[in-house]
Coordinates of C-alpha atoms in Angstrom, one line a residue:
Chain A
M1 CA 8.2 -4.4 64.2
L2 CA 4.5 -4.9 64.7
G3 CA 2.6 -1.6 64.6
M4 CA 0.3 -1.5 67.6
R5 CA -3.1 0.1 67.0
P6 CA -5.0 0.9 70.2
V7 CA -7.5 2.8 68.1
L8 CA -8.5 1.0 64.9
F9 CA -10.2 3.9 63.2
E10 CA -12.5 6.9 63.9
L11 CA -16.1 6.9 63.1
A12 CA -18.0 10.2 63.2
G13 CA -15.4 11.6 65.5
L14 CA -15.5 8.6 67.9
A15 CA -12.4 6.5 68.3
V16 CA -13.1 2.8 67.8
P17 CA -10.9 0.8 70.1
T18 CA -9.1 -2.1 68.3
H19 CA -9.4 -4.7 71.0
E20 CA -13.1 -4.2 71.6
F21 CA -13.8 -4.1 67.8
F22 CA -12.2 -7.5 67.2
V23 CA -13.9 -8.9 70.3
F24 CA -17.2 -7.8 68.8
L25 CA -16.3 -9.2 65.4
G26 CA -15.2 -12.5 67.0
V27 CA -18.6 -12.7 68.8
A28 CA -20.4 -11.9 65.6
V29 CA -18.5 -14.6 63.6
A30 CA -19.1 -17.1 66.4
A31 CA -22.8 -16.4 66.4
L32 CA -23.0 -16.9 62.6
V33 CA -21.2 -20.2 62.8
F34 CA -23.4 -21.2 65.8
F35 CA -26.6 -20.6 63.8
R36 CA -25.2 -22.4 60.8
E37 CA -24.4 -25.4 62.9
A38 CA -27.9 -25.2 64.5
H39 CA -29.5 -25.1 61.1
Q40 CA -27.5 -28.0 59.8
R41 CA -28.5 -30.1 62.9
G42 CA -32.2 -29.0 62.7
Q43 CA -31.9 -27.1 66.0
V44 CA -33.0 -23.7 65.0
R45 CA -35.6 -23.0 67.5
F46 CA -36.6 -20.6 70.3
E47 CA -34.7 -22.7 72.9
T48 CA -31.5 -22.3 70.8
L49 CA -31.8 -18.5 71.0
V50 CA -32.2 -18.8 74.8
V51 CA -29.1 -20.9 75.0
L52 CA -27.2 -18.3 72.9
A53 CA -28.4 -15.5 75.1
G54 CA -27.2 -17.4 78.2
A55 CA -23.7 -17.8 76.6
L56 CA -23.5 -14.2 75.7
V57 CA -24.7 -12.8 79.1
G58 CA -22.5 -15.3 81.0
G59 CA -19.5 -14.4 78.8
A60 CA -20.0 -10.6 79.2
I61 CA -20.1 -11.0 83.0
G62 CA -17.2 -13.5 83.1
M63 CA -14.9 -11.1 81.2
R64 CA -15.5 -8.5 84.0
L65 CA -15.5 -10.6 87.2
S66 CA -12.6 -12.9 86.4
G67 CA -10.3 -10.5 88.1
W68 CA -11.1 -12.3 91.3
L69 CA -8.6 -15.0 90.2
R70 CA -5.9 -12.4 89.8
H71 CA -4.2 -13.3 93.0
L72 CA -3.6 -16.8 94.4
D73 CA -3.8 -15.5 97.9
P74 CA -7.5 -14.7 98.6
M75 CA -6.4 -11.9 100.9
L76 CA -4.8 -10.1 98.0
N77 CA -7.9 -10.4 95.8
P78 CA -8.9 -7.0 94.4
S79 CA -12.1 -5.5 95.5
L80 CA -15.2 -6.2 93.5
L81 CA -14.8 -2.9 91.7
E82 CA -11.2 -3.5 90.8
A83 CA -12.0 -7.0 89.6
W84 CA -14.4 -5.4 87.0
R85 CA -11.5 -3.4 85.6
F86 CA -8.9 -6.2 85.6
G87 CA -11.3 -8.5 83.9
T88 CA -11.5 -6.6 80.7
H89 CA -9.3 -9.0 78.7
S90 CA -9.9 -12.3 80.4
I91 CA -10.9 -14.9 77.8
L92 CA -10.8 -17.8 80.2
G93 CA -13.2 -16.0 82.6
G94 CA -15.5 -15.2 79.7
L95 CA -15.5 -18.7 78.3
T96 CA -16.1 -20.2 81.7
L97 CA -19.1 -18.1 82.6
A98 CA -20.4 -18.4 79.1
Y99 CA -20.5 -22.2 79.8
V100 CA -22.2 -21.5 83.1
G101 CA -24.7 -19.2 81.4
V102 CA -25.6 -21.8 78.9
H103 CA -26.4 -24.3 81.6
V104 CA -28.4 -21.8 83.6
A105 CA -30.4 -20.8 80.6
K106 CA -31.1 -24.4 79.8
K107 CA -32.1 -25.1 83.3
L108 CA -34.5 -22.1 83.4
I109 CA -36.4 -23.4 80.3
G110 CA -36.0 -27.1 81.0
Y111 CA -34.1 -27.7 77.8
R112 CA -32.0 -30.9 77.9
V113 CA -30.7 -31.2 74.3
R114 CA -26.9 -31.1 74.2
T115 CA -25.7 -27.9 72.6
G116 CA -22.0 -28.0 73.2
D117 CA -21.3 -29.3 69.7
L118 CA -23.0 -26.2 68.3
F119 CA -20.6 -24.0 70.2
A120 CA -17.3 -25.8 69.6
P121 CA -16.6 -24.6 66.0
A122 CA -18.2 -21.3 66.6
V123 CA -15.9 -20.5 69.6
A124 CA -12.9 -21.7 67.7
L125 CA -13.4 -19.4 64.8
G126 CA -14.6 -16.5 67.0
M127 CA -11.5 -16.8 69.1
A128 CA -9.2 -16.7 66.0
V129 CA -10.8 -13.4 65.0
G130 CA -10.9 -12.0 68.5
R131 CA -7.2 -12.6 69.1
I132 CA -6.3 -10.3 66.2
G133 CA -7.3 -7.5 68.6
C134 CA -4.9 -8.8 71.2
L135 CA -2.2 -9.1 68.6
L136 CA -2.6 -5.4 67.8
T137 CA -2.8 -4.1 71.3
E138 CA -1.1 -6.3 73.9
A139 CA 2.4 -7.5 74.8
P140 CA 3.3 -10.2 72.2
G141 CA 5.1 -12.6 74.5
R142 CA 8.3 -13.4 76.4
P143 CA 11.6 -12.6 74.8
T144 CA 13.0 -15.2 72.4
G145 CA 15.9 -15.8 70.1
L146 CA 13.8 -17.7 67.5
P147 CA 13.9 -16.3 64.0
W148 CA 10.2 -15.4 64.0
G149 CA 10.4 -13.4 67.2
M150 CA 8.6 -10.0 66.8
H151 CA 9.3 -6.6 68.1
A152 CA 6.8 -4.1 69.5
P153 CA 7.0 -0.5 70.5
A154 CA 8.1 0.4 74.0
S155 CA 4.8 2.1 74.5
V156 CA 2.9 -1.2 74.8
P157 CA 1.8 -1.5 78.4
D158 CA 3.0 -4.3 80.7
C159 CA 5.6 -5.4 78.2
P160 CA 9.2 -5.5 79.6
G161 CA 10.4 -7.1 76.4
C162 CA 9.1 -4.1 74.4
A163 CA 10.9 -1.6 76.6
V164 CA 14.3 -3.2 75.9
G165 CA 13.6 -3.8 72.2
A166 CA 13.8 -7.6 72.5
A167 CA 12.3 -10.0 70.0
M168 CA 9.3 -11.8 71.5
H169 CA 7.2 -14.8 70.9
P170 CA 4.2 -13.9 68.8
S171 CA 2.0 -15.8 71.2
F172 CA -1.2 -14.4 69.8
V173 CA -0.2 -15.6 66.4
Y174 CA 0.3 -19.1 67.8
E175 CA -3.2 -18.9 69.3
I176 CA -4.8 -17.7 66.1
V177 CA -3.2 -20.5 64.2
F178 CA -4.3 -23.0 66.8
H179 CA -8.0 -21.9 66.7
L180 CA -8.0 -21.9 62.9
A181 CA -6.6 -25.4 62.8
A182 CA -9.1 -26.5 65.5
F183 CA -11.9 -25.1 63.4
V184 CA -10.8 -27.2 60.4
V185 CA -10.3 -30.3 62.6
L186 CA -13.6 -30.0 64.3
Y187 CA -15.4 -29.9 60.9
R188 CA -13.6 -33.0 59.8
L189 CA -14.4 -34.8 63.1
K190 CA -18.1 -33.7 63.0
P191 CA -19.4 -36.7 60.8
R192 CA -17.4 -39.2 62.9
L193 CA -18.7 -37.9 66.2
R194 CA -22.3 -37.2 65.2
H195 CA -23.6 -40.1 67.3
R196 CA -21.6 -39.0 70.4
P197 CA -23.3 -35.7 71.4
G198 CA -21.0 -33.5 73.3
A199 CA -17.9 -35.2 72.1
L200 CA -16.9 -32.4 69.7
F201 CA -17.2 -29.9 72.5
T202 CA -15.1 -32.0 74.8
V203 CA -12.4 -32.5 72.2
Y204 CA -12.2 -28.7 71.6
V205 CA -12.2 -27.7 75.3
A206 CA -9.5 -30.3 76.2
A207 CA -7.3 -29.3 73.2
Y208 CA -7.6 -25.6 74.0
A209 CA -6.9 -26.2 77.7
V210 CA -3.7 -28.1 76.9
F211 CA -2.6 -25.6 74.2
R212 CA -3.3 -22.6 76.4
F213 CA -1.4 -24.1 79.3
A214 CA 1.6 -24.6 77.0
V215 CA 1.4 -21.2 75.3
E216 CA 1.3 -19.4 78.6
F217 CA 5.0 -20.3 79.0
V218 CA 5.7 -17.9 76.1
R219 CA 3.0 -15.3 76.9
A220 CA 3.9 -12.1 78.7
N221 CA 1.6 -12.8 81.7
E222 CA 3.0 -12.5 85.2
T223 CA 3.9 -15.7 87.0
V224 CA 2.5 -16.0 90.5
W225 CA 3.6 -19.3 92.0
L226 CA 5.9 -22.1 91.0
D227 CA 6.6 -20.1 87.8
L228 CA 3.1 -20.6 86.6
T229 CA 0.7 -17.8 85.6
R230 CA -2.8 -17.3 86.9
P231 CA -4.4 -18.7 83.7
Q232 CA -2.2 -21.8 84.1
W233 CA -3.4 -22.4 87.6
F234 CA -7.0 -21.9 86.4
L235 CA -6.3 -24.4 83.7
V236 CA -4.9 -27.0 86.0
A237 CA -8.4 -27.2 87.5
G238 CA -10.0 -27.0 84.1
M239 CA -7.9 -29.8 82.6
T240 CA -8.7 -32.0 85.6
L241 CA -12.4 -31.6 84.9
A242 CA -11.9 -32.1 81.1
A243 CA -9.9 -35.3 81.8
G244 CA -12.7 -36.5 84.0
R245 CA -15.3 -35.8 81.3
A246 CA -13.1 -37.4 78.6
A247 CA -12.8 -40.5 80.7
F248 CA -16.5 -40.6 81.3
W249 CA -17.1 -40.2 77.5
Y250 CA -14.6 -43.0 76.7
R251 CA -16.2 -45.3 79.2
G252 CA -19.6 -44.6 77.7
A253 CA -18.3 -45.2 74.2
R254 CA -16.8 -48.5 75.1
R255 CA -19.9 -49.6 76.9
E256 CA -22.0 -48.7 73.9
K257 CA -19.7 -50.6 71.6
M258 CA -19.9 -53.7 73.7
R259 CA -23.6 -53.4 73.8
R260 CA -23.8 -53.2 70.0
E261 CA -21.4 -56.2 69.6
H262 CA -23.5 -58.2 72.1
A263 CA -26.7 -57.3 70.2
T264 CA -25.4 -58.3 66.8
A265 CA -23.5 -61.4 68.0
P266 CA -24.9 -64.6 66.4
G267 CA -27.1 -66.7 68.6
Chain B
M1 CA -36.9 -38.3 46.4
S2 CA -34.9 -35.9 48.5
M3 CA -33.9 -36.9 52.0
P4 CA -34.3 -34.5 55.0
P5 CA -31.1 -33.1 56.4
P6 CA -29.5 -35.3 59.1
R7 CA -30.2 -34.2 62.6
D8 CA -29.0 -35.0 66.1
D9 CA -31.1 -37.7 67.7
E10 CA -30.2 -37.1 71.3
D11 CA -33.3 -35.0 72.0
N12 CA -34.4 -37.1 75.0
G13 CA -37.9 -36.3 73.6
N14 CA -37.5 -32.8 74.9
G15 CA -36.6 -30.7 71.9
T16 CA -39.3 -30.0 69.4
R17 CA -38.4 -28.9 66.0
D18 CA -39.6 -25.4 65.2
T19 CA -40.8 -26.0 61.7
G20 CA -42.3 -22.6 61.3
G21 CA -41.7 -19.2 62.7
S22 CA -38.0 -19.7 63.5
G23 CA -37.1 -17.0 60.9
A24 CA -39.6 -14.6 62.4
G25 CA -38.3 -15.5 65.8
C26 CA -34.8 -14.6 64.8
L27 CA -36.0 -11.4 63.3
M28 CA -37.7 -10.4 66.5
G29 CA -34.6 -11.4 68.4
G30 CA -32.6 -9.0 66.2
A31 CA -35.2 -6.3 66.7
G32 CA -34.7 -6.8 70.5
V33 CA -31.0 -6.2 70.1
V34 CA -31.5 -3.1 68.1
A35 CA -34.1 -1.8 70.5
F36 CA -31.8 -2.3 73.4
A37 CA -29.0 -0.4 71.5
V38 CA -31.3 2.5 70.9
L39 CA -32.4 2.5 74.6
N40 CA -28.8 2.4 75.6
V41 CA -27.9 5.4 73.5
L42 CA -30.9 7.4 75.0
I43 CA -30.3 6.4 78.6
G44 CA -26.5 6.6 78.2
F45 CA -26.5 10.1 76.9
A46 CA -28.9 11.2 79.5
A47 CA -26.8 9.7 82.3
L48 CA -23.4 10.9 81.0
S49 CA -24.6 14.4 80.3
T50 CA -25.0 14.9 84.1
S51 CA -21.4 13.7 84.8
E52 CA -22.8 12.5 88.1
E53 CA -21.9 9.0 89.4
A54 CA -25.3 8.5 90.8
A55 CA -26.9 9.2 87.5
I56 CA -24.6 6.8 85.7
L57 CA -25.4 4.1 88.3
F58 CA -29.1 4.8 87.9
G59 CA -28.7 4.5 84.1
A60 CA -26.9 1.2 84.5
L61 CA -29.6 -0.1 86.7
M62 CA -32.3 1.0 84.3
L63 CA -30.6 -0.7 81.4
G64 CA -30.2 -3.9 83.4
A65 CA -33.8 -3.7 84.4
A66 CA -34.9 -3.2 80.8
A67 CA -32.8 -6.1 79.6
F68 CA -33.4 -8.7 82.3
G69 CA -36.6 -7.5 84.0
G70 CA -38.4 -6.5 80.8
G71 CA -36.9 -9.3 78.7
G72 CA -37.6 -11.8 81.4
L73 CA -41.2 -10.7 81.7
M74 CA -41.6 -11.0 77.9
I75 CA -40.2 -14.5 78.0
A76 CA -42.4 -15.5 80.9
V77 CA -45.8 -14.3 79.7
G78 CA -45.4 -13.3 76.0
R79 CA -46.2 -15.2 72.9
R80 CA -43.3 -16.7 70.8
Q81 CA -42.4 -13.5 68.9
L82 CA -42.4 -11.4 72.1
K83 CA -40.3 -14.0 73.9
A84 CA -37.7 -13.7 71.1
F85 CA -37.8 -9.9 71.4
G86 CA -37.1 -10.3 75.2
I87 CA -34.2 -12.6 74.4
G88 CA -32.9 -10.0 72.0
L89 CA -32.9 -7.4 74.7
M90 CA -30.7 -9.6 76.9
I91 CA -28.4 -10.4 74.0
G92 CA -28.2 -6.6 73.2
W93 CA -27.1 -6.0 76.8
A94 CA -24.4 -8.7 76.6
L95 CA -23.1 -7.6 73.2
L96 CA -22.8 -3.9 74.2
S97 CA -21.2 -4.9 77.5
V98 CA -18.6 -7.0 75.7
I99 CA -17.7 -4.5 72.9
S100 CA -17.6 -1.5 75.2
A101 CA -15.7 -3.2 78.1
G102 CA -18.7 -2.3 80.2
Y103 CA -18.8 1.5 79.4
C104 CA -22.0 1.4 77.4
T105 CA -24.0 -0.4 80.0
G106 CA -22.4 1.3 83.0
L107 CA -20.6 -1.8 84.3
N108 CA -17.0 -0.5 84.2
P109 CA -16.0 0.6 87.7
E110 CA -13.8 3.4 86.3
M111 CA -17.0 5.2 85.5
Y112 CA -17.6 5.4 89.2
G113 CA -14.2 6.8 90.2
A114 CA -12.6 3.5 91.2
H115 CA -8.8 3.5 90.7

């Protein structure tokens, strides 16, 4: 049985909450990787700091406001105040508004250099670390008969499987493994995609969207319509956008390849 | 002869390499984060000691004003190091909001009696 730890440790009499600690650690790790990427690409400059600030501010706000998407029926949306409370653990809301924050920051300072490729490996590793907090505090997943199913105490909130002592999918373990693998794959792809700015970011976002949609089938989130969860409905829109961007990138790559072939053709 | 590190060439002529002062800029950014954290502790304790929702809201507004108003002003009119400090204030606000689920910066509605 996985031992849940809502409080990680006490520091000078103050309880350090496990989930928030690992969120902070994930953000710190992501920032370090981001700066390392920026340094390797010669992009350590004031504008990069502004972009990072945009991502952090957007992410902080997104994690609180995403409760608006809690209900499909707009009439059932929580009030603004309730949305702040529900949005505590929303990764998708945080990532989406972090993306918006980056674009707002770049627009404000007139910075047009592509920065997505700096974020891709940073977010992957940061997510792997941050999800440890979810693993130690939240419902693991839906009941399963697989041999690696895990048990959790009945005291875990919003966990019907915990209450009945069922073995459950370790969905956060799946996600940690995915992000670690994505981090490795992104580093291997980096040299091959160096001349396609933004491609690394597109690959990561598309891969995470597909993975997250799939893993939601074994997570403990409530289904709202057609047996899909709120994150899955959010991802339907996201994957549509990602597919569009991938198609645009592929068209651009093909056009560039044809241009080069035409330029080097004899005669 | 050593070759310079490879770099992205998609600048569109807009990004200029900061060949000097980037280290100092990052240090000032870090100083901004620390400064906001200190400010947060001071204002937070003052607001929470009253246990009044109005005081907590006022404290949250003050912290937001310091981060985005003060930080924005530094970015708009300051020299490079001051700009970085202003960015650090905003990053400090974001980090403390994230790690405290909004409690440190007064964003969590449960601080205002919402249930």
